[in-house]
Short mmCIF file of C-alpha atoms in Angstrom, two decimals:
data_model
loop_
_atom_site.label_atom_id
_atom_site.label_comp_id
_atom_site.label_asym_id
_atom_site.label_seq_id
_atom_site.Cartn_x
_atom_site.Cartn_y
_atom_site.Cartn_z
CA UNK A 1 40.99 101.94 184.83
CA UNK A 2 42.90 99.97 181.88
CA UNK A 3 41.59 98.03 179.82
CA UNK A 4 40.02 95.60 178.84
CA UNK A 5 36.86 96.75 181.06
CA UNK A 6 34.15 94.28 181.83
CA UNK A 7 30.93 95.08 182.85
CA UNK A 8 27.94 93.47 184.67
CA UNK A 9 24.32 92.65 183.52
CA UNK A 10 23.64 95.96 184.89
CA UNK A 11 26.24 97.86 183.33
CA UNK A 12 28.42 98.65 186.18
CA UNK A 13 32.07 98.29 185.01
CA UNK A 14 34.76 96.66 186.15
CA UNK A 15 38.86 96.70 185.14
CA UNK A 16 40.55 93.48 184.21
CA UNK A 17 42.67 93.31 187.32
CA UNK A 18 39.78 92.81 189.96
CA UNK A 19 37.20 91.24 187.64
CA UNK A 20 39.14 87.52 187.87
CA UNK A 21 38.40 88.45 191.97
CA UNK A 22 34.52 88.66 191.75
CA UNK A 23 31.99 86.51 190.87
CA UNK A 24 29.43 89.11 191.45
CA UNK A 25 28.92 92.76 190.74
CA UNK A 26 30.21 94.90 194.38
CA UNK A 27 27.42 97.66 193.26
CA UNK A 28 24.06 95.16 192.28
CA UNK A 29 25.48 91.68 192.75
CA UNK A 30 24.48 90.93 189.49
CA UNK A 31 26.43 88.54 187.85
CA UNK A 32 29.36 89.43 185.23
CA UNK A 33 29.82 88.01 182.24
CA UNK A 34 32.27 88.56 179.32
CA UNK A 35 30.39 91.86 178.28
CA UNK A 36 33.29 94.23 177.67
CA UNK A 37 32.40 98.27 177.99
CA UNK A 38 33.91 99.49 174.48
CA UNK A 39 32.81 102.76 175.12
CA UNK A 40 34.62 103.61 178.30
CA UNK A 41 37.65 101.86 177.05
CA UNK A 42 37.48 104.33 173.90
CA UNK A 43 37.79 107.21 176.12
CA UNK A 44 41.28 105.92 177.80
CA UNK A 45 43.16 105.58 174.40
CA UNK A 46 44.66 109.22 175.03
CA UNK A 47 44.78 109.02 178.61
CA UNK A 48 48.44 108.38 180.65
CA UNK A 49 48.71 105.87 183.07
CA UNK A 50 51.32 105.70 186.03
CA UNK A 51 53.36 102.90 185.95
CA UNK A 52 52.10 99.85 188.21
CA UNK A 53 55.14 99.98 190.31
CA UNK A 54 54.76 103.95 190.71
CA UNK A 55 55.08 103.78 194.43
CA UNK A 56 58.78 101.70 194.05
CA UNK A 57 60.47 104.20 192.28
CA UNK A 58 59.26 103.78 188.27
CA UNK A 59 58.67 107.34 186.89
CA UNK A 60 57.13 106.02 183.99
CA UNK A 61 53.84 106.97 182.39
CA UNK A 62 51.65 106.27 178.80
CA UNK A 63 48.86 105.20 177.37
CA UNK A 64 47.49 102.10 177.90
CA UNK A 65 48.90 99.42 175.25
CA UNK A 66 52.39 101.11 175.68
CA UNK A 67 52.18 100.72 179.76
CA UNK A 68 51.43 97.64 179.80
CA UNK A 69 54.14 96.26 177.66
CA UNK A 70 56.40 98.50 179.86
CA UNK A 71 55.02 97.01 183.00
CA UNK A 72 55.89 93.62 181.91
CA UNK A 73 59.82 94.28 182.00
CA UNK A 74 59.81 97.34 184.84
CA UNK A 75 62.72 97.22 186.08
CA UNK A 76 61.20 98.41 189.56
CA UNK A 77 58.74 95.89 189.65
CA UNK A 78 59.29 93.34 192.89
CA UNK A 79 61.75 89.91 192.72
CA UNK A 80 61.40 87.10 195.45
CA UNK A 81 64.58 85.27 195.12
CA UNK A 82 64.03 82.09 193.00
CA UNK A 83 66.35 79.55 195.74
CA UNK A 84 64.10 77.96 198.03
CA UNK A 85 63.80 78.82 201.92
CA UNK A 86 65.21 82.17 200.94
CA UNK A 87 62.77 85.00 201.87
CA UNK A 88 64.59 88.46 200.36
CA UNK A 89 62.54 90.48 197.88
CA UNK A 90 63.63 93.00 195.63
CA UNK A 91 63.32 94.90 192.65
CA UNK A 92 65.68 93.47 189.30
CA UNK A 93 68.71 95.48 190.84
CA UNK A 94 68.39 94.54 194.25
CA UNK A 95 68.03 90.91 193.25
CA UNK A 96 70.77 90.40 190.72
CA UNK A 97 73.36 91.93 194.03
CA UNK A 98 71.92 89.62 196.54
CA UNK A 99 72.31 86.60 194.02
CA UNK A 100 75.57 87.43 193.79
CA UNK A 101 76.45 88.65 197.21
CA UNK A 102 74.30 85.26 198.95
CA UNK A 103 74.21 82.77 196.13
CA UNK A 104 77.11 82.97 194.04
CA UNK A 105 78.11 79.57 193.92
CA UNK A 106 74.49 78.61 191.95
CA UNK A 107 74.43 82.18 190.15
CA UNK A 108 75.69 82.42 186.21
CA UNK A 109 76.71 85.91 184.88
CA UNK A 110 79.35 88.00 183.39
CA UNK A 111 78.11 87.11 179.92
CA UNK A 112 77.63 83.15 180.32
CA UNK A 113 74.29 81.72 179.14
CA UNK A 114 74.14 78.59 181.09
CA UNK A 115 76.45 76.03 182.78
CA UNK A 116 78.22 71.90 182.31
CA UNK A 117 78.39 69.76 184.55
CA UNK A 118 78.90 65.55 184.99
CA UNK A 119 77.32 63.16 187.28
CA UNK A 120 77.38 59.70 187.84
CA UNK A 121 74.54 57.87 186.09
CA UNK A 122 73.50 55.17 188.46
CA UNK A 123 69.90 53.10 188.54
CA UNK A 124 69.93 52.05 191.89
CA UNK A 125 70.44 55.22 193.44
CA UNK A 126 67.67 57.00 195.68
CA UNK A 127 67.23 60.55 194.28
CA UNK A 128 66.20 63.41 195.92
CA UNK A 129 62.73 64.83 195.23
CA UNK A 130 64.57 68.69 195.34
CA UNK A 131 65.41 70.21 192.10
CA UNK A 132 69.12 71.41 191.61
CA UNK A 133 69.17 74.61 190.66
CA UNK A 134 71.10 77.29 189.47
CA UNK A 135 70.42 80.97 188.24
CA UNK A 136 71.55 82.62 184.98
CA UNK A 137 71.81 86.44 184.47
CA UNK A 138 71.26 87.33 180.88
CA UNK A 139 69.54 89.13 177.87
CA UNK A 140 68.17 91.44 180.93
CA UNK A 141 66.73 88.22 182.68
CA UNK A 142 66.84 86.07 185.59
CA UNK A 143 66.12 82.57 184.59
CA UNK A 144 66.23 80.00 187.13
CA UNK A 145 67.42 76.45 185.70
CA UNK A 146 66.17 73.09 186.88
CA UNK A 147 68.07 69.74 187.41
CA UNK A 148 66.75 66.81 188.80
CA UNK A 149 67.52 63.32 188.72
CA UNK A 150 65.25 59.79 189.12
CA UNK A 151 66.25 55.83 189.15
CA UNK A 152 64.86 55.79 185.46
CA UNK A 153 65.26 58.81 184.37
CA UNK A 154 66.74 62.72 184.58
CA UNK A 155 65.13 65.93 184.31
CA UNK A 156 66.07 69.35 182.83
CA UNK A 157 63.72 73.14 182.79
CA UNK A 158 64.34 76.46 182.71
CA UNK A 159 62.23 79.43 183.70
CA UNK A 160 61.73 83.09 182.98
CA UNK A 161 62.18 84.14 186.76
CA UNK A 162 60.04 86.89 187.50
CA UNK A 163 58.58 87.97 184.26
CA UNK A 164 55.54 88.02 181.95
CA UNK A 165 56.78 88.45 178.51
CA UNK A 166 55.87 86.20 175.93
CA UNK A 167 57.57 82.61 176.71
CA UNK A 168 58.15 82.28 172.97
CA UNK A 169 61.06 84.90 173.28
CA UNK A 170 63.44 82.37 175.21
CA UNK A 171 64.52 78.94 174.87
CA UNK A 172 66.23 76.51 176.51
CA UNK A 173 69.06 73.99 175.21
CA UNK A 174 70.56 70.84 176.86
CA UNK A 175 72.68 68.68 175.11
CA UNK A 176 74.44 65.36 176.22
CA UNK A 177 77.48 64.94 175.17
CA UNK A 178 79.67 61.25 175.29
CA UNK A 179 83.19 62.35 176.29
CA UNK A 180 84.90 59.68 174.47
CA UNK A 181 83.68 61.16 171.39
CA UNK A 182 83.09 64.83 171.82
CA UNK A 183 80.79 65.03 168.45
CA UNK A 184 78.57 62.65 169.65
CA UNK A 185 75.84 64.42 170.82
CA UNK A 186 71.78 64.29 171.65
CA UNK A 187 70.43 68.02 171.96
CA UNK A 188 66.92 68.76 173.03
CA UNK A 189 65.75 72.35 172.94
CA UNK A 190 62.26 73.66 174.68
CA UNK A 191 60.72 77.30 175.52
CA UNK A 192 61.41 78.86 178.76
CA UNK A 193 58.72 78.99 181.14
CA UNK A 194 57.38 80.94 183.44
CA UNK A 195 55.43 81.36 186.75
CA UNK A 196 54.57 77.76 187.34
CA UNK A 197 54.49 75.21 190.06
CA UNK A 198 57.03 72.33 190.69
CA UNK A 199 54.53 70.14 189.84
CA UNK A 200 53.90 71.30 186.56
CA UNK A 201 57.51 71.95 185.65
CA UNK A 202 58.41 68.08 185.91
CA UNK A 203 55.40 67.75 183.35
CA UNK A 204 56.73 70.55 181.00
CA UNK A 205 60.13 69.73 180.93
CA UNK A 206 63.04 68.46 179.38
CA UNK A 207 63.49 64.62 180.22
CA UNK A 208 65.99 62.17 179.12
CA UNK A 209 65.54 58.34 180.27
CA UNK A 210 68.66 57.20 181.56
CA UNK A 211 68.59 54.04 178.80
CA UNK A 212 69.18 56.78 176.60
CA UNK A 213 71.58 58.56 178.87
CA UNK A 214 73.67 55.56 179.04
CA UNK A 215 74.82 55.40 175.46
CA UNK A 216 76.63 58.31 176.65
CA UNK A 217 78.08 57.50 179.82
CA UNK A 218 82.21 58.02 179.91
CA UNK A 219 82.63 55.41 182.79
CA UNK A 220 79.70 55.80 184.50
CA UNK A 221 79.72 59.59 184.44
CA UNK A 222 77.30 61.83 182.07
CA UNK A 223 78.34 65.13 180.95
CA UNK A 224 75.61 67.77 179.86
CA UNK A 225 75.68 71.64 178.80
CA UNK A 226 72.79 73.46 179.91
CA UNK A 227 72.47 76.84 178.17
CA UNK A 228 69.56 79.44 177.70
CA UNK A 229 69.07 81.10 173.90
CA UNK A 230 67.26 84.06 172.71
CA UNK A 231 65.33 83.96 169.70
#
């Protein structure tokens, strides 16, 4: 048991990983607060911990604070593939070869950060609702990248595929650039997220209105660079 370790009005404890689970104490059903047990957490400061992902291969083991932080990056710890209607799980290995065996024409490695590309910047077109997106292997990271584009207006994110380090560490860039005069530009940079829904990445994004967008058009067409930073 790690903690932080809650306990009930009775004093039965709990660890933090099947608290969130229960409203009410499995041994007295009395109800648990935010009570933590400081005294039982004082006696696992010197004691080692398996890794989480023990039973896929991680030989790791340490205290506490230092597990945790290693659990967070564990390199053995499971991957669903980030592409839609694709059902292969694996651990960061395994992943980074399928996404290069299956998806390779969406998948950025070898050392790039991100990806450019055009489109044609037209109001009256009907937009899908899907997200375009692409993957980029870097800094040790999948991040998946978001594109998607509206009558009124065009939408850029980027997430931290797979992890649960502090968001803080990455950020993402996209910058519009007019064509007809390279050093015209309109960057926007934003933090990387992580483990949220579709819904909430088109409220947590990056998003250009195309009256904007226009001032940059090269005929009609829109040029962007989308690129992923570490700070």
């Amino acid at each position: 048991m790690k903690p932080p370790i809650y306990q009930c009005q009775s004093g039965h404890s709990i660890c933090n990983t099947c608290r969130p689970r229960l409203e009410k104490c499995p041994t007295c059903r009395a109800i648990f607060g935010t009570t933590r047990n400081y005294s039982l957490e004082g006696l696992t400061s010197g004691v080692q911990y398996p890794c989480l992902y023990h039973d896929l291969g991680c030989p790791e083991a340490a205290v506490a604070t230092v597990i945790s932080r290693h659990e967070r990056e564990c390199q053995f710890k499971p991957y669903s593939c980030p592409f839609p209607n694709c059902t292969s799980t694996g651990n960061y290995q395994t992943m980074i070869n399928h996404l290069i065996a299956f998806h390779s024409d969406a998948v950025i490695y070898n050392g790039a950060t991100g990806y450019s590309e055009s489109f044609r910047l037209d109001n009256s077109s009907c937009y899908t609702k899907i997200f375009d997106r692409k993957c980029v292997i870097a800094f040790n990271q999948i991040f998946r990248l978001s594109c998607k584009r509206h009558a009124d207006h065009c939408l850029w994110a980027a997430e931290v595929y797979g992890s649960n380090i502090d968001m803080k560490t990455y950020v993402y860039e996209v910058t519009i650039v007019d064509m007809r005069r390279p050093e015209k530009k309109f960057i926007r940079t934003d933090y990387c997220l992580s483990d949220v829904s579709e819904e909430e990445l088109s409220k947590r994004c990056i998003m250009f209105p195309n009256s904007i967008l226009s001032s940059y058009s090269n005929h009609g067409m829109i040029t962007f660079h989308f690129n992923i930073k570490e700070k």
